[in-house]
């Protein structure tokens, strides 16, 4: 098979699961040369809120969010650091539209979400305008590739410049662009919710989405992103 990212041929022994499951053995995985480019987040010296590397209990951003949302026990998790390799991967997947790359990290996502099997997974939405130009929701793409069930209960009703093109100050002053669907407003109450995004930067976008969910009083609300 070929590496999902660099497309070089990869030779390895198939597992028993791959041999007997009625599923296409596809180029879902990364080769060993590509895997080492992506930096896994460490478990030590991280912010308790967002996993940013720090020797303090909470980073400055999370202390600010605690003041803004004093009743929200914020807990964010991610798998990878948003290093140069990850930036280049997102450029190819998200902005150049290489939809095949949605499979790249499926093997990393599956064990994580298996531990959250009792959570209702809600992906971050994109606007209708963004969907029209891009053709896919990048978060839903990586969830689909890993066979993770989710419900699209959030809607983005406001469009704007991509977060990548905004300054840090502009990201932090972004106005509320999300709302729950009619069905979502009824379902999330008293549920354990896992809100999923692709990248965590300042936290502004994910806190806006969390805010509309918190208004419906879920039992728990955790957040997750592939990278931070």
PDB file of C-alpha atoms in Angstrom:
ATOM      1  CA  UNK A   1       0.000   0.000   0.000  1.00  0.00           C
ATOM      2  CA  UNK A   2       0.955   3.676  -0.226  1.00  0.00           C
ATOM      3  CA  UNK A   3       1.446   6.176   2.558  1.00  0.00           C
ATOM      4  CA  UNK A   4      -1.647   8.334   2.871  1.00  0.00           C
ATOM      5  CA  UNK A   5       0.439  11.513   2.897  1.00  0.00           C
ATOM      6  CA  UNK A   6       3.630  11.148   0.835  1.00  0.00           C
ATOM      7  CA  UNK A   7       2.237   8.342  -1.411  1.00  0.00           C
ATOM      8  CA  UNK A   8       5.419   6.298  -1.168  1.00  0.00           C
ATOM      9  CA  UNK A   9       4.987   2.534  -1.138  1.00  0.00           C
ATOM     10  CA  UNK A  10       4.806   0.978   2.331  1.00  0.00           C
ATOM     11  CA  UNK A  11       5.469  -2.692   2.906  1.00  0.00           C
ATOM     12  CA  UNK A  12       4.478  -4.386   6.133  1.00  0.00           C
ATOM     13  CA  UNK A  13       2.733  -7.496   7.423  1.00  0.00           C
ATOM     14  CA  UNK A  14      -1.047  -7.220   7.651  1.00  0.00           C
ATOM     15  CA  UNK A  15      -2.744  -7.779  10.993  1.00  0.00           C
ATOM     16  CA  UNK A  16      -5.359 -10.512  11.415  1.00  0.00           C
ATOM     17  CA  UNK A  17      -8.011  -7.811  11.735  1.00  0.00           C
ATOM     18  CA  UNK A  18      -7.047  -6.327   8.368  1.00  0.00           C
ATOM     19  CA  UNK A  19      -7.066  -9.739   6.708  1.00  0.00           C
ATOM     20  CA  UNK A  20     -10.495 -10.882   7.884  1.00  0.00           C
ATOM     21  CA  UNK A  21     -12.541  -7.709   8.181  1.00  0.00           C
ATOM     22  CA  UNK A  22     -14.611  -6.953   5.040  1.00  0.00           C
ATOM     23  CA  UNK A  23     -12.949  -3.597   4.602  1.00  0.00           C
ATOM     24  CA  UNK A  24     -10.749  -2.153   1.935  1.00  0.00           C
ATOM     25  CA  UNK A  25      -7.066  -2.170   2.986  1.00  0.00           C
ATOM     26  CA  UNK A  26      -6.486   1.377   2.005  1.00  0.00           C
ATOM     27  CA  UNK A  27      -3.776   3.927   2.288  1.00  0.00           C
ATOM     28  CA  UNK A  28      -5.206   5.158   5.565  1.00  0.00           C
ATOM     29  CA  UNK A  29      -1.950   5.004   7.419  1.00  0.00           C
ATOM     30  CA  UNK A  30       1.166   7.104   7.385  1.00  0.00           C
ATOM     31  CA  UNK A  31       4.569   5.623   6.652  1.00  0.00           C
ATOM     32  CA  UNK A  32       7.190   5.652   9.401  1.00  0.00           C
ATOM     33  CA  UNK A  33       9.029   8.567   7.750  1.00  0.00           C
ATOM     34  CA  UNK A  34       5.894  10.716   7.833  1.00  0.00           C
ATOM     35  CA  UNK A  35       4.755   9.707  11.323  1.00  0.00           C
ATOM     36  CA  UNK A  36       7.912  11.047  12.971  1.00  0.00           C
ATOM     37  CA  UNK A  37       7.287  14.505  11.493  1.00  0.00           C
ATOM     38  CA  UNK A  38       4.184  14.965  13.636  1.00  0.00           C
ATOM     39  CA  UNK A  39       4.856  15.718  17.290  1.00  0.00           C
ATOM     40  CA  UNK A  40       2.664  14.045  19.904  1.00  0.00           C
ATOM     41  CA  UNK A  41       1.738  16.263  22.817  1.00  0.00           C
ATOM     42  CA  UNK A  42       3.524  15.385  26.016  1.00  0.00           C
ATOM     43  CA  UNK A  43       1.692  14.446  29.205  1.00  0.00           C
ATOM     44  CA  UNK A  44       3.854  16.519  31.547  1.00  0.00           C
ATOM     45  CA  UNK A  45       4.156  20.272  32.101  1.00  0.00           C
ATOM     46  CA  UNK A  46       0.922  21.003  30.275  1.00  0.00           C
ATOM     47  CA  UNK A  47      -1.844  23.458  31.097  1.00  0.00           C
ATOM     48  CA  UNK A  48      -4.671  21.623  32.880  1.00  0.00           C
ATOM     49  CA  UNK A  49      -7.168  23.447  30.720  1.00  0.00           C
ATOM     50  CA  UNK A  50      -5.875  23.320  27.145  1.00  0.00           C
ATOM     51  CA  UNK A  51      -2.641  21.228  27.152  1.00  0.00           C
ATOM     52  CA  UNK A  52      -0.404  24.142  26.203  1.00  0.00           C
ATOM     53  CA  UNK A  53       3.116  23.519  27.425  1.00  0.00           C
ATOM     54  CA  UNK A  54       3.670  25.425  30.641  1.00  0.00           C
ATOM     55  CA  UNK A  55       5.075  24.800  34.103  1.00  0.00           C
ATOM     56  CA  UNK A  56       2.087  26.581  35.633  1.00  0.00           C
ATOM     57  CA  UNK A  57      -1.203  24.863  36.413  1.00  0.00           C
ATOM     58  CA  UNK A  58      -3.036  27.033  33.881  1.00  0.00           C
ATOM     59  CA  UNK A  59      -1.790  29.160  31.005  1.00  0.00           C
ATOM     60  CA  UNK A  60      -2.724  32.836  30.675  1.00  0.00           C
ATOM     61  CA  UNK A  61      -5.385  32.098  28.052  1.00  0.00           C
ATOM     62  CA  UNK A  62      -7.125  29.557  30.283  1.00  0.00           C
ATOM     63  CA  UNK A  63      -7.034  31.922  33.269  1.00  0.00           C
ATOM     64  CA  UNK A  64      -8.783  34.472  31.074  1.00  0.00           C
ATOM     65  CA  UNK A  65     -11.393  31.914  29.965  1.00  0.00           C
ATOM     66  CA  UNK A  66     -12.010  30.975  33.602  1.00  0.00           C
ATOM     67  CA  UNK A  67     -12.885  34.601  34.293  1.00  0.00           C
ATOM     68  CA  UNK A  68     -15.202  34.707  31.274  1.00  0.00           C
ATOM     69  CA  UNK A  69     -16.839  31.331  32.002  1.00  0.00           C
ATOM     70  CA  UNK A  70     -16.544  30.824  35.788  1.00  0.00           C
ATOM     71  CA  UNK A  71     -19.108  28.012  35.847  1.00  0.00           C
ATOM     72  CA  UNK A  72     -17.493  25.979  33.085  1.00  0.00           C
ATOM     73  CA  UNK A  73     -15.020  23.290  34.138  1.00  0.00           C
ATOM     74  CA  UNK A  74     -13.046  23.546  30.890  1.00  0.00           C
ATOM     75  CA  UNK A  75     -11.153  20.452  29.800  1.00  0.00           C
ATOM     76  CA  UNK A  76      -9.560  20.290  26.357  1.00  0.00           C
ATOM     77  CA  UNK A  77      -7.497  17.441  24.929  1.00  0.00           C
ATOM     78  CA  UNK A  78      -5.501  17.083  21.722  1.00  0.00           C
ATOM     79  CA  UNK A  79      -3.172  14.506  20.241  1.00  0.00           C
ATOM     80  CA  UNK A  80      -0.620  16.497  18.254  1.00  0.00           C
ATOM     81  CA  UNK A  81       1.320  19.717  18.522  1.00  0.00           C
ATOM     82  CA  UNK A  82       0.576  22.214  15.760  1.00  0.00           C
ATOM     83  CA  UNK A  83       4.167  22.143  14.523  1.00  0.00           C
ATOM     84  CA  UNK A  84       5.471  22.931  11.037  1.00  0.00           C
ATOM     85  CA  UNK A  85       4.662  19.465   9.710  1.00  0.00           C
ATOM     86  CA  UNK A  86       1.091  19.683  10.991  1.00  0.00           C
ATOM     87  CA  UNK A  87       0.675  23.157   9.495  1.00  0.00           C
ATOM     88  CA  UNK A  88       1.779  21.822   6.129  1.00  0.00           C
ATOM     89  CA  UNK A  89      -0.565  18.853   6.448  1.00  0.00           C
ATOM     90  CA  UNK A  90      -3.535  21.133   7.189  1.00  0.00           C
ATOM     91  CA  UNK A  91      -2.580  23.377   4.280  1.00  0.00           C
ATOM     92  CA  UNK A  92      -2.820  20.357   1.970  1.00  0.00           C
ATOM     93  CA  UNK A  93      -5.947  18.861   3.529  1.00  0.00           C
ATOM     94  CA  UNK A  94      -8.006  21.838   4.596  1.00  0.00           C
ATOM     95  CA  UNK A  95      -7.059  24.603   2.198  1.00  0.00           C
ATOM     96  CA  UNK A  96      -5.967  22.755  -0.933  1.00  0.00           C
ATOM     97  CA  UNK A  97      -8.801  20.285  -0.522  1.00  0.00           C
ATOM     98  CA  UNK A  98      -6.883  17.002  -0.567  1.00  0.00           C
ATOM     99  CA  UNK A  99      -9.772  15.062   0.953  1.00  0.00           C
ATOM    100  CA  UNK A 100      -7.893  11.755   0.807  1.00  0.00           C
ATOM    101  CA  UNK A 101      -5.785  12.987   3.744  1.00  0.00           C
ATOM    102  CA  UNK A 102      -8.747  12.651   6.110  1.00  0.00           C
ATOM    103  CA  UNK A 103      -7.495   9.108   6.755  1.00  0.00           C
ATOM    104  CA  UNK A 104      -3.996  10.142   7.871  1.00  0.00           C
ATOM    105  CA  UNK A 105      -4.592  10.069  11.633  1.00  0.00           C
ATOM    106  CA  UNK A 106      -7.464   7.559  11.881  1.00  0.00           C
ATOM    107  CA  UNK A 107      -5.332   5.087  13.826  1.00  0.00           C
ATOM    108  CA  UNK A 108      -4.547   7.789  16.427  1.00  0.00           C
ATOM    109  CA  UNK A 109      -8.151   8.951  16.752  1.00  0.00           C
ATOM    110  CA  UNK A 110      -9.792   5.551  17.197  1.00  0.00           C
ATOM    111  CA  UNK A 111      -8.186   4.658  20.575  1.00  0.00           C
ATOM    112  CA  UNK A 112      -8.964   8.113  21.950  1.00  0.00           C
ATOM    113  CA  UNK A 113     -12.638   8.048  20.978  1.00  0.00           C
ATOM    114  CA  UNK A 114     -13.021   4.477  22.168  1.00  0.00           C
ATOM    115  CA  UNK A 115     -12.386   5.835  25.663  1.00  0.00           C
ATOM    116  CA  UNK A 116     -15.167   8.403  25.078  1.00  0.00           C
ATOM    117  CA  UNK A 117     -17.763   5.960  23.760  1.00  0.00           C
ATOM    118  CA  UNK A 118     -20.410   7.248  26.177  1.00  0.00           C
ATOM    119  CA  UNK A 119     -20.057  10.817  24.938  1.00  0.00           C
ATOM    120  CA  UNK A 120     -22.222  12.420  22.281  1.00  0.00           C
ATOM    121  CA  UNK A 121     -19.719  13.686  19.702  1.00  0.00           C
ATOM    122  CA  UNK A 122     -20.510  17.029  18.049  1.00  0.00           C
ATOM    123  CA  UNK A 123     -18.141  18.348  15.346  1.00  0.00           C
ATOM    124  CA  UNK A 124     -17.472  22.026  14.851  1.00  0.00           C
ATOM    125  CA  UNK A 125     -19.425  23.221  11.813  1.00  0.00           C
ATOM    126  CA  UNK A 126     -18.359  25.387   8.903  1.00  0.00           C
ATOM    127  CA  UNK A 127     -20.520  28.012   7.222  1.00  0.00           C
ATOM    128  CA  UNK A 128     -22.606  27.342   4.119  1.00  0.00           C
ATOM    129  CA  UNK A 129     -20.299  29.629   2.161  1.00  0.00           C
ATOM    130  CA  UNK A 130     -17.203  27.730   3.318  1.00  0.00           C
ATOM    131  CA  UNK A 131     -18.857  24.416   2.493  1.00  0.00           C
ATOM    132  CA  UNK A 132     -19.635  25.684  -0.975  1.00  0.00           C
ATOM    133  CA  UNK A 133     -16.034  26.657  -1.686  1.00  0.00           C
ATOM    134  CA  UNK A 134     -14.247  23.822   0.153  1.00  0.00           C
ATOM    135  CA  UNK A 135     -16.724  21.048  -0.516  1.00  0.00           C
ATOM    136  CA  UNK A 136     -16.358  19.325   2.865  1.00  0.00           C
ATOM    137  CA  UNK A 137     -16.243  19.895   6.606  1.00  0.00           C
ATOM    138  CA  UNK A 138     -12.680  19.047   7.597  1.00  0.00           C
ATOM    139  CA  UNK A 139     -13.669  17.919  11.125  1.00  0.00           C
ATOM    140  CA  UNK A 140     -16.433  15.627   9.922  1.00  0.00           C
ATOM    141  CA  UNK A 141     -13.970  14.256   7.357  1.00  0.00           C
ATOM    142  CA  UNK A 142     -11.460  13.021   9.928  1.00  0.00           C
ATOM    143  CA  UNK A 143     -14.251  11.604  12.114  1.00  0.00           C
ATOM    144  CA  UNK A 144     -15.771   9.738   9.168  1.00  0.00           C
ATOM    145  CA  UNK A 145     -12.366   8.344   8.219  1.00  0.00           C
ATOM    146  CA  UNK A 146     -11.933   6.910  11.714  1.00  0.00           C
ATOM    147  CA  UNK A 147     -15.494   5.501  11.768  1.00  0.00           C
ATOM    148  CA  UNK A 148     -16.482   7.737  14.681  1.00  0.00           C
ATOM    149  CA  UNK A 149     -20.188   8.429  15.074  1.00  0.00           C
ATOM    150  CA  UNK A 150     -21.228  12.047  15.547  1.00  0.00           C
ATOM    151  CA  UNK A 151     -24.207  14.358  15.333  1.00  0.00           C
ATOM    152  CA  UNK A 152     -24.070  17.702  13.431  1.00  0.00           C
ATOM    153  CA  UNK A 153     -26.071  19.591  16.042  1.00  0.00           C
ATOM    154  CA  UNK A 154     -24.138  22.856  15.688  1.00  0.00           C
ATOM    155  CA  UNK A 155     -24.655  25.344  12.865  1.00  0.00           C
ATOM    156  CA  UNK A 156     -22.374  28.188  11.892  1.00  0.00           C
ATOM    157  CA  UNK A 157     -24.651  31.028  10.779  1.00  0.00           C
ATOM    158  CA  UNK A 158     -21.976  33.729  10.473  1.00  0.00           C
ATOM    159  CA  UNK A 159     -19.160  33.605   7.956  1.00  0.00           C
ATOM    160  CA  UNK A 160     -15.910  35.471   7.866  1.00  0.00           C
ATOM    161  CA  UNK A 161     -12.215  35.368   7.150  1.00  0.00           C
ATOM    162  CA  UNK A 162     -10.492  32.072   7.929  1.00  0.00           C
ATOM    163  CA  UNK A 163      -9.021  31.897  11.455  1.00  0.00           C
ATOM    164  CA  UNK A 164      -5.591  31.341   9.899  1.00  0.00           C
ATOM    165  CA  UNK A 165      -5.831  34.791   8.302  1.00  0.00           C
ATOM    166  CA  UNK A 166      -6.833  36.545  11.531  1.00  0.00           C
ATOM    167  CA  UNK A 167      -4.459  38.059  14.067  1.00  0.00           C
ATOM    168  CA  UNK A 168      -4.560  36.794  17.642  1.00  0.00           C
ATOM    169  CA  UNK A 169      -6.470  39.915  18.719  1.00  0.00           C
ATOM    170  CA  UNK A 170      -9.020  39.462  15.926  1.00  0.00           C
ATOM    171  CA  UNK A 171      -9.587  35.812  16.930  1.00  0.00           C
ATOM    172  CA  UNK A 172     -10.201  36.756  20.560  1.00  0.00           C
ATOM    173  CA  UNK A 173     -12.804  39.413  19.639  1.00  0.00           C
ATOM    174  CA  UNK A 174     -14.765  37.177  17.255  1.00  0.00           C
ATOM    175  CA  UNK A 175     -18.529  37.485  17.772  1.00  0.00           C
ATOM    176  CA  UNK A 176     -20.760  34.472  18.456  1.00  0.00           C
ATOM    177  CA  UNK A 177     -21.177  32.640  15.106  1.00  0.00           C
ATOM    178  CA  UNK A 178     -22.877  29.414  16.297  1.00  0.00           C
ATOM    179  CA  UNK A 179     -26.265  28.059  17.258  1.00  0.00           C
ATOM    180  CA  UNK A 180     -27.707  24.636  17.993  1.00  0.00           C
ATOM    181  CA  UNK A 181     -30.118  22.977  15.626  1.00  0.00           C
ATOM    182  CA  UNK A 182     -33.680  22.518  16.849  1.00  0.00           C
ATOM    183  CA  UNK A 183     -33.038  18.827  17.461  1.00  0.00           C
ATOM    184  CA  UNK A 184     -29.684  19.528  19.097  1.00  0.00           C
ATOM    185  CA  UNK A 185     -31.262  21.948  21.563  1.00  0.00           C
ATOM    186  CA  UNK A 186     -33.436  19.121  22.856  1.00  0.00           C
ATOM    187  CA  UNK A 187     -30.851  16.330  22.821  1.00  0.00           C
ATOM    188  CA  UNK A 188     -27.770  17.796  24.543  1.00  0.00           C
ATOM    189  CA  UNK A 189     -29.488  18.394  27.882  1.00  0.00           C
ATOM    190  CA  UNK A 190     -28.166  16.001  30.555  1.00  0.00           C
ATOM    191  CA  UNK A 191     -25.772  14.358  28.093  1.00  0.00           C
ATOM    192  CA  UNK A 192     -21.990  13.966  28.180  1.00  0.00           C
ATOM    193  CA  UNK A 193     -20.843  16.025  25.197  1.00  0.00           C
ATOM    194  CA  UNK A 194     -17.522  15.929  23.352  1.00  0.00           C
ATOM    195  CA  UNK A 195     -17.088  18.947  21.091  1.00  0.00           C
ATOM    196  CA  UNK A 196     -14.547  18.278  18.333  1.00  0.00           C
ATOM    197  CA  UNK A 197     -12.464  20.748  16.311  1.00  0.00           C
ATOM    198  CA  UNK A 198      -9.457  20.373  14.043  1.00  0.00           C
ATOM    199  CA  UNK A 199      -7.040  22.892  15.610  1.00  0.00           C
ATOM    200  CA  UNK A 200      -7.044  24.709  18.961  1.00  0.00           C
ATOM    201  CA  UNK A 201      -5.295  28.098  18.916  1.00  0.00           C
ATOM    202  CA  UNK A 202      -6.598  30.835  21.243  1.00  0.00           C
ATOM    203  CA  UNK A 203      -9.731  28.892  22.165  1.00  0.00           C
ATOM    204  CA  UNK A 204     -12.114  31.675  21.106  1.00  0.00           C
ATOM    205  CA  UNK A 205     -13.970  29.617  18.491  1.00  0.00           C
ATOM    206  CA  UNK A 206     -14.386  26.529  20.640  1.00  0.00           C
ATOM    207  CA  UNK A 207     -15.552  28.586  23.636  1.00  0.00           C
ATOM    208  CA  UNK A 208     -18.232  30.222  21.491  1.00  0.00           C
ATOM    209  CA  UNK A 209     -19.474  26.777  20.479  1.00  0.00           C
ATOM    210  CA  UNK A 210     -19.243  25.539  24.066  1.00  0.00           C
ATOM    211  CA  UNK A 211     -21.290  28.507  25.259  1.00  0.00           C
ATOM    212  CA  UNK A 212     -24.384  27.606  23.225  1.00  0.00           C
ATOM    213  CA  UNK A 213     -24.148  23.975  24.394  1.00  0.00           C
ATOM    214  CA  UNK A 214     -23.675  24.947  28.051  1.00  0.00           C
ATOM    215  CA  UNK A 215     -26.906  26.945  27.916  1.00  0.00           C
ATOM    216  CA  UNK A 216     -28.733  23.609  27.472  1.00  0.00           C
ATOM    217  CA  UNK A 217     -27.112  22.167  30.612  1.00  0.00           C
ATOM    218  CA  UNK A 218     -25.227  19.064  29.489  1.00  0.00           C
ATOM    219  CA  UNK A 219     -23.951  16.761  32.229  1.00  0.00           C
ATOM    220  CA  UNK A 220     -20.380  17.189  30.957  1.00  0.00           C
ATOM    221  CA  UNK A 221     -18.800  19.163  28.163  1.00  0.00           C
ATOM    222  CA  UNK A 222     -15.276  18.260  27.071  1.00  0.00           C
ATOM    223  CA  UNK A 223     -13.521  19.531  23.969  1.00  0.00           C
ATOM    224  CA  UNK A 224     -11.023  17.883  21.639  1.00  0.00           C
ATOM    225  CA  UNK A 225      -8.914  18.818  18.631  1.00  0.00           C
ATOM    226  CA  UNK A 226      -6.511  16.885  16.451  1.00  0.00           C
ATOM    227  CA  UNK A 227      -3.822  19.508  17.087  1.00  0.00           C
ATOM    228  CA  UNK A 228      -3.157  22.435  19.423  1.00  0.00           C
TER     229      UNK A 228
END
